[in-house]
Coordinates of C-alpha atoms in Angstrom, one line a residue:
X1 CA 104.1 96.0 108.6
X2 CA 101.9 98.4 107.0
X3 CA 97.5 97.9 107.1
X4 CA 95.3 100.1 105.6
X5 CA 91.7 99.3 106.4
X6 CA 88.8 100.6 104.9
X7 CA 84.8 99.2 104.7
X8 CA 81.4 99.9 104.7
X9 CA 80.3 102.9 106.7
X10 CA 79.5 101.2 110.8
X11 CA 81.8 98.4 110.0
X12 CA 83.6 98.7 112.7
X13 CA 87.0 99.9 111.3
X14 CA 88.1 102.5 114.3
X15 CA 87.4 99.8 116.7
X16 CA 89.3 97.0 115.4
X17 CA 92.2 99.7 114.6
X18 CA 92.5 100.3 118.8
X19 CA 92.6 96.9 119.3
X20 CA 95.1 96.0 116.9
X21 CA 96.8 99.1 118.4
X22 CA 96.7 98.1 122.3
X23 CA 97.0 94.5 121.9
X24 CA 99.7 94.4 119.2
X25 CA 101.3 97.8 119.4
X26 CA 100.4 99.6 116.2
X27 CA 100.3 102.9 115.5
X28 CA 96.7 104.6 114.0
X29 CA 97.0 107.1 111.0
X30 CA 93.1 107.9 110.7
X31 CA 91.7 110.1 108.3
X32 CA 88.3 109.9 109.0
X33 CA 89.3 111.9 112.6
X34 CA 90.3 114.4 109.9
X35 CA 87.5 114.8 107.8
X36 CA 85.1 114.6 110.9
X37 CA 87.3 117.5 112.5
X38 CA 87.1 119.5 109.3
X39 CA 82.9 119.3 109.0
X40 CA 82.5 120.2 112.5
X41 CA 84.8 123.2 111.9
X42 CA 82.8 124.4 109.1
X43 CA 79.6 123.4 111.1
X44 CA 78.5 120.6 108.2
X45 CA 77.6 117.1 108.4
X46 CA 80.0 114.4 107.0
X47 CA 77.5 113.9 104.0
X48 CA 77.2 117.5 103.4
X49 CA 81.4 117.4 103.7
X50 CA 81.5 114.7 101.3
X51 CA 79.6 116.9 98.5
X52 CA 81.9 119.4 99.2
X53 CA 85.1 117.3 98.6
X54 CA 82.7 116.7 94.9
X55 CA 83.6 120.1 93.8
X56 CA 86.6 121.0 95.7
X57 CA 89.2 118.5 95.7
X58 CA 92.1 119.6 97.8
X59 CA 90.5 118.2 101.0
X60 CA 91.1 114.7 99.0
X61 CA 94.6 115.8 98.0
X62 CA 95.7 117.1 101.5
X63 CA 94.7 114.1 103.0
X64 CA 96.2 111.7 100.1
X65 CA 99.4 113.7 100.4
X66 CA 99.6 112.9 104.3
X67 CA 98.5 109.4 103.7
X68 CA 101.5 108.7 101.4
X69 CA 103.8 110.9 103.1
X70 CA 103.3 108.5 106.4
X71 CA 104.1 105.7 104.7
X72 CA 107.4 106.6 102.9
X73 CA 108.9 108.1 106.2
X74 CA 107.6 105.0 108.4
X75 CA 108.2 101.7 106.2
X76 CA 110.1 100.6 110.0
X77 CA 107.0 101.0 112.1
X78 CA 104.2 98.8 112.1
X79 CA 100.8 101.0 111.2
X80 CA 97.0 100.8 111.2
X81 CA 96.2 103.0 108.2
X82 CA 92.3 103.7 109.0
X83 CA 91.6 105.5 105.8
X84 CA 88.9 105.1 102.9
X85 CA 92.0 104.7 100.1
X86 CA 95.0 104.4 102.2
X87 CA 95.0 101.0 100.3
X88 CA 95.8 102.8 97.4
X89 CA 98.3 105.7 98.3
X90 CA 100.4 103.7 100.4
X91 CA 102.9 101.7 98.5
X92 CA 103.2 98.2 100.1
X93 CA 100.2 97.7 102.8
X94 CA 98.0 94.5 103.4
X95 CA 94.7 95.7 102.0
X96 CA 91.7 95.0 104.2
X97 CA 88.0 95.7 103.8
X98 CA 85.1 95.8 106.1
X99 CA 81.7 94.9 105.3
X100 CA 78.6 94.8 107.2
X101 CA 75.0 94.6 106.8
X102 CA 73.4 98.2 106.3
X103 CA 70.6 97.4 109.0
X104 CA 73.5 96.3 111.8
X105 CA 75.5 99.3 110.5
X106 CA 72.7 101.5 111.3
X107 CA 72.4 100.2 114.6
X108 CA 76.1 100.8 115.6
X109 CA 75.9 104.7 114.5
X110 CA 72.8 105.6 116.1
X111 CA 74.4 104.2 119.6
X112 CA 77.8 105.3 118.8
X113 CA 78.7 109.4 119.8
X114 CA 80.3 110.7 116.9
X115 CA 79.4 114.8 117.2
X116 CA 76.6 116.8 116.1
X117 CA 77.4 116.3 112.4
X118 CA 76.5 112.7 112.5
X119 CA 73.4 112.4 114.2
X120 CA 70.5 110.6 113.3
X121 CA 66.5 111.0 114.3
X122 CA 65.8 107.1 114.1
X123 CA 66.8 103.5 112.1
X124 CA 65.4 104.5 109.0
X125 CA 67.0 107.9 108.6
X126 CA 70.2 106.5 109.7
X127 CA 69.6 103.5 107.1
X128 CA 68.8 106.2 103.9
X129 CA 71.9 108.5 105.0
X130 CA 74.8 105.9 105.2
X131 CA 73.1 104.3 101.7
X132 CA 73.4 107.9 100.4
X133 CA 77.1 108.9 101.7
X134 CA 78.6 105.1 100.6
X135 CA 77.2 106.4 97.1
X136 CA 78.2 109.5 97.4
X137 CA 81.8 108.6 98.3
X138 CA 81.9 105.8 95.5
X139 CA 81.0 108.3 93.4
X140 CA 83.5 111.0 94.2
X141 CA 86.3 108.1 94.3
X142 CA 85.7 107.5 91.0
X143 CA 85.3 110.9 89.6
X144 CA 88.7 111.9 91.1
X145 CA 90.7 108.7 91.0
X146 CA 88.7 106.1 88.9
X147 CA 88.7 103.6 91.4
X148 CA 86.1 101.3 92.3
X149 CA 85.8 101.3 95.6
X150 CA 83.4 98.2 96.1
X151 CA 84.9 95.8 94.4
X152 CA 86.2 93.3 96.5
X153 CA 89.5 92.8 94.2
X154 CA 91.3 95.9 95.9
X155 CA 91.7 93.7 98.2
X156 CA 93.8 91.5 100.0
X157 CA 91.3 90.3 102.8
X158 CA 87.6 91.2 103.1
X159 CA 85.8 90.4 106.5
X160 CA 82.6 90.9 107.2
X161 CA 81.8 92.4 110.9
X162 CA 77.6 91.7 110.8
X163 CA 78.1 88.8 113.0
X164 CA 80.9 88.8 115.3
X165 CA 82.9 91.1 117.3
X166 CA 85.6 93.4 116.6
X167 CA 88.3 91.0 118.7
X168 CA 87.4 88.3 116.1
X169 CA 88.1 90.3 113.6
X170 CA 91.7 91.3 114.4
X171 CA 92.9 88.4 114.9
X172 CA 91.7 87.1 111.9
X173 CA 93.4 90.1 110.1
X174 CA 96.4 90.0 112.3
X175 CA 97.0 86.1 111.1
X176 CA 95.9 87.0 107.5
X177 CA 98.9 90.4 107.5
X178 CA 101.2 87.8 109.1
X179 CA 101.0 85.0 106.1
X180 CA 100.9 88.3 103.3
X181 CA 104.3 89.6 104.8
X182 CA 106.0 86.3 104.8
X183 CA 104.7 86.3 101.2
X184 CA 105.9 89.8 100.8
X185 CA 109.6 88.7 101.8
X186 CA 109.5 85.8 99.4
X187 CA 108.6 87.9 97.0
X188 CA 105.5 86.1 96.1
X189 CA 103.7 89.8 95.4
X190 CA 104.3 93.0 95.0
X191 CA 105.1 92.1 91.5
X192 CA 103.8 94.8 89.0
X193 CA 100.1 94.3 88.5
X194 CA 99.9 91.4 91.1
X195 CA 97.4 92.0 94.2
X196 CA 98.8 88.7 95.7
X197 CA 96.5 87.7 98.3
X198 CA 92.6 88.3 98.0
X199 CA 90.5 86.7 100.7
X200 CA 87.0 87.2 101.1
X201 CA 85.4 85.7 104.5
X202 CA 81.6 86.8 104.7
X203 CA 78.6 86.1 107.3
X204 CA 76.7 83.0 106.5
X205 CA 73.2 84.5 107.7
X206 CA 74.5 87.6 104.9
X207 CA 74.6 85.1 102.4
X208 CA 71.5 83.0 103.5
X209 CA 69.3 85.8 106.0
X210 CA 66.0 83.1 104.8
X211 CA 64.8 81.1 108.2
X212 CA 66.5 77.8 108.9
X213 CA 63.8 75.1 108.6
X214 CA 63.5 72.0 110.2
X215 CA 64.3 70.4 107.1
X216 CA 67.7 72.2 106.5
X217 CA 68.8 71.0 110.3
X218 CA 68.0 67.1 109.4
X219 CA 70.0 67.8 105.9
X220 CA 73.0 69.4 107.0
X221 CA 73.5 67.3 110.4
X222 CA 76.3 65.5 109.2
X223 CA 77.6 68.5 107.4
X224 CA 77.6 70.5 110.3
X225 CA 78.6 68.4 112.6
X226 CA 81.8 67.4 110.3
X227 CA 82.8 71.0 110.4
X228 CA 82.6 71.3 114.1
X229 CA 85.1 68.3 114.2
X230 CA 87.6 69.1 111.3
X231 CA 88.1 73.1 110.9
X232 CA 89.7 72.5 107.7
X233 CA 86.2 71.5 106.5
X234 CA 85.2 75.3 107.1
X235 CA 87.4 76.6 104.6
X236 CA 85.5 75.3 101.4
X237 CA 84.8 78.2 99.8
X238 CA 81.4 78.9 98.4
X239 CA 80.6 80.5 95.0
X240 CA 78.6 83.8 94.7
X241 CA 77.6 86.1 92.4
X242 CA 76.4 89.4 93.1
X243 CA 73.4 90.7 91.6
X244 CA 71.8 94.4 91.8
X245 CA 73.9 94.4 95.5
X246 CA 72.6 91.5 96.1
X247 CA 75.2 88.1 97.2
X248 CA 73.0 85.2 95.6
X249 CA 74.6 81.6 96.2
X250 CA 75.9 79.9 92.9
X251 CA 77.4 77.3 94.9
X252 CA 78.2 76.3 98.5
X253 CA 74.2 76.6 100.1
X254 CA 74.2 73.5 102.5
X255 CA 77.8 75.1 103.7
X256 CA 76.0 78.8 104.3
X257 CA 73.1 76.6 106.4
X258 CA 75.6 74.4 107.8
X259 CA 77.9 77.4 109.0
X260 CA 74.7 79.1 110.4
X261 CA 73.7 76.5 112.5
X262 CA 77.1 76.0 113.7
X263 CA 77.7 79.8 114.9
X264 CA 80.4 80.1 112.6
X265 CA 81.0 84.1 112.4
X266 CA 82.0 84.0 108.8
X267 CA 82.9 81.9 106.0
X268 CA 84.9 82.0 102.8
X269 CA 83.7 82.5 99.3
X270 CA 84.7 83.3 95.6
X271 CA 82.7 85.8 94.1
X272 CA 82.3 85.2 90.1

């Protein structure tokens, strides 16, 4: 079984990867460890790195060339691919992308040691410098590839990491890669122009971050209290549609409140 993961900058991805790897025995191909080793040789942040790769493109094609390489030689192995387009150089992977809130994503970097080349003076700074190097790299990706790295229908399964932990999350993926290679065997994708598969599980308080009244409680008691009872109640999926960045709620709001007040870490939706 082959994953590549990929996700918002803070989402979590390298974490999830090591648990996936010493709970379940996968082996990590990370390229980010290579394009972090490659600014601090040249004594340049990541973002100053990334405007490099801009005008100078056989960083991207060294890495891409390894990336692919990997997956032809290991189709037996089971493998974390913790790369930014694995999903799209390795032939047959389960596709995964991790989102997270920018303000919780800020958070984890300014705790997290990553070198001299990614340190940040306070929230705010760390905030404006992961908005400008998700638009940098989204930029570059399309340049050199025209992909679109934010849209969600890459994917096979989207998770969103603002409100649970990274344990949570790989077992959701785990299950999820589980179900898409039994599909995979059947045949079910994999055909030409089929992405098979595309889940997209996101936090309620992302979709709904407004305060929870005491009016939304005494509406949604019965609502939430008959999705504590049946789980299968938790998979309606709600409809959004996103709007300058922006998830707005089409359908589905007294499921967002009722999944809030319940502590569910995420739930699913259809974005139009």
């Amino acid at each position: 079984m082959h994953i590549t993961i990929t996700g918002n900058l803070g989402s979590g991805k390298s974490t999830v990867c090591k648990i996936l790897r010493d709970q379940h025995g996968f082996e990590i191909y990370s390229t980010g460890t290579v394009q972090r080793e490659l600014a601090r040789e040249m004594n340049i942040t990541t973002l100053e790195m990334n405007r490099l790769m801009c005008s100078d493109p056989k960083y991207d094609n060294m890495i891409d060339d390894a990336t692919a390489r990997i997956s032809r030689e290991n189709r037996h192995k089971n493998i974390i691919f913790d790369s930014r387009l694995a999903w799209h150089f390795v032939e047959q992977s389960f596709k995964v992308f991790l989102s997270v809130s920018l303000d919780v994503a800020a958070e984890r970097v300014m705790n997290d040691n990553r070198g001299k080349e990614e340190k940040y003076t306070s929230l705010e700074e760390a905030k404006k410098l992961l908005a400008a190097r998700a638009e940098t790299e989204d930029k570059r990706y399309k340049e050199l590839y025209g992909l679109d790295y934010f849209n969600f229908s890459n994917y096979n399964l989207v998770i969103d990491s603002t409100c649970t932990t990274p344990d949570n999350i790989a077992v959701v993926i785990l299950e999820e890669a589980k179900k898409f290679d039994e599909a995979m065997k059947k045949r079910e994708v994999f055909e030409p122009g089929n992405q098979g598969i595309n889940t997209i599980l996101l936090s309620p308080q992302i979709l709904y971050p407004g305060e929870i009244t005491k009016e939304d409680i005494e509406h949604t008691a019965g609502l939430v209290k008959l999705r504590q009872e049946n789980p299968e109640k938790r998979k309606q999926e709600i409809l959004v549609k996103k709007i300058k960045n922006e998830l707005n709620i089409i359908e589905g709001k007294e499921n967002v409140i009722a999944a809030i007040i319940a502590k569910e870490p995420f739930v699913p939706v259809i974005l139009k």
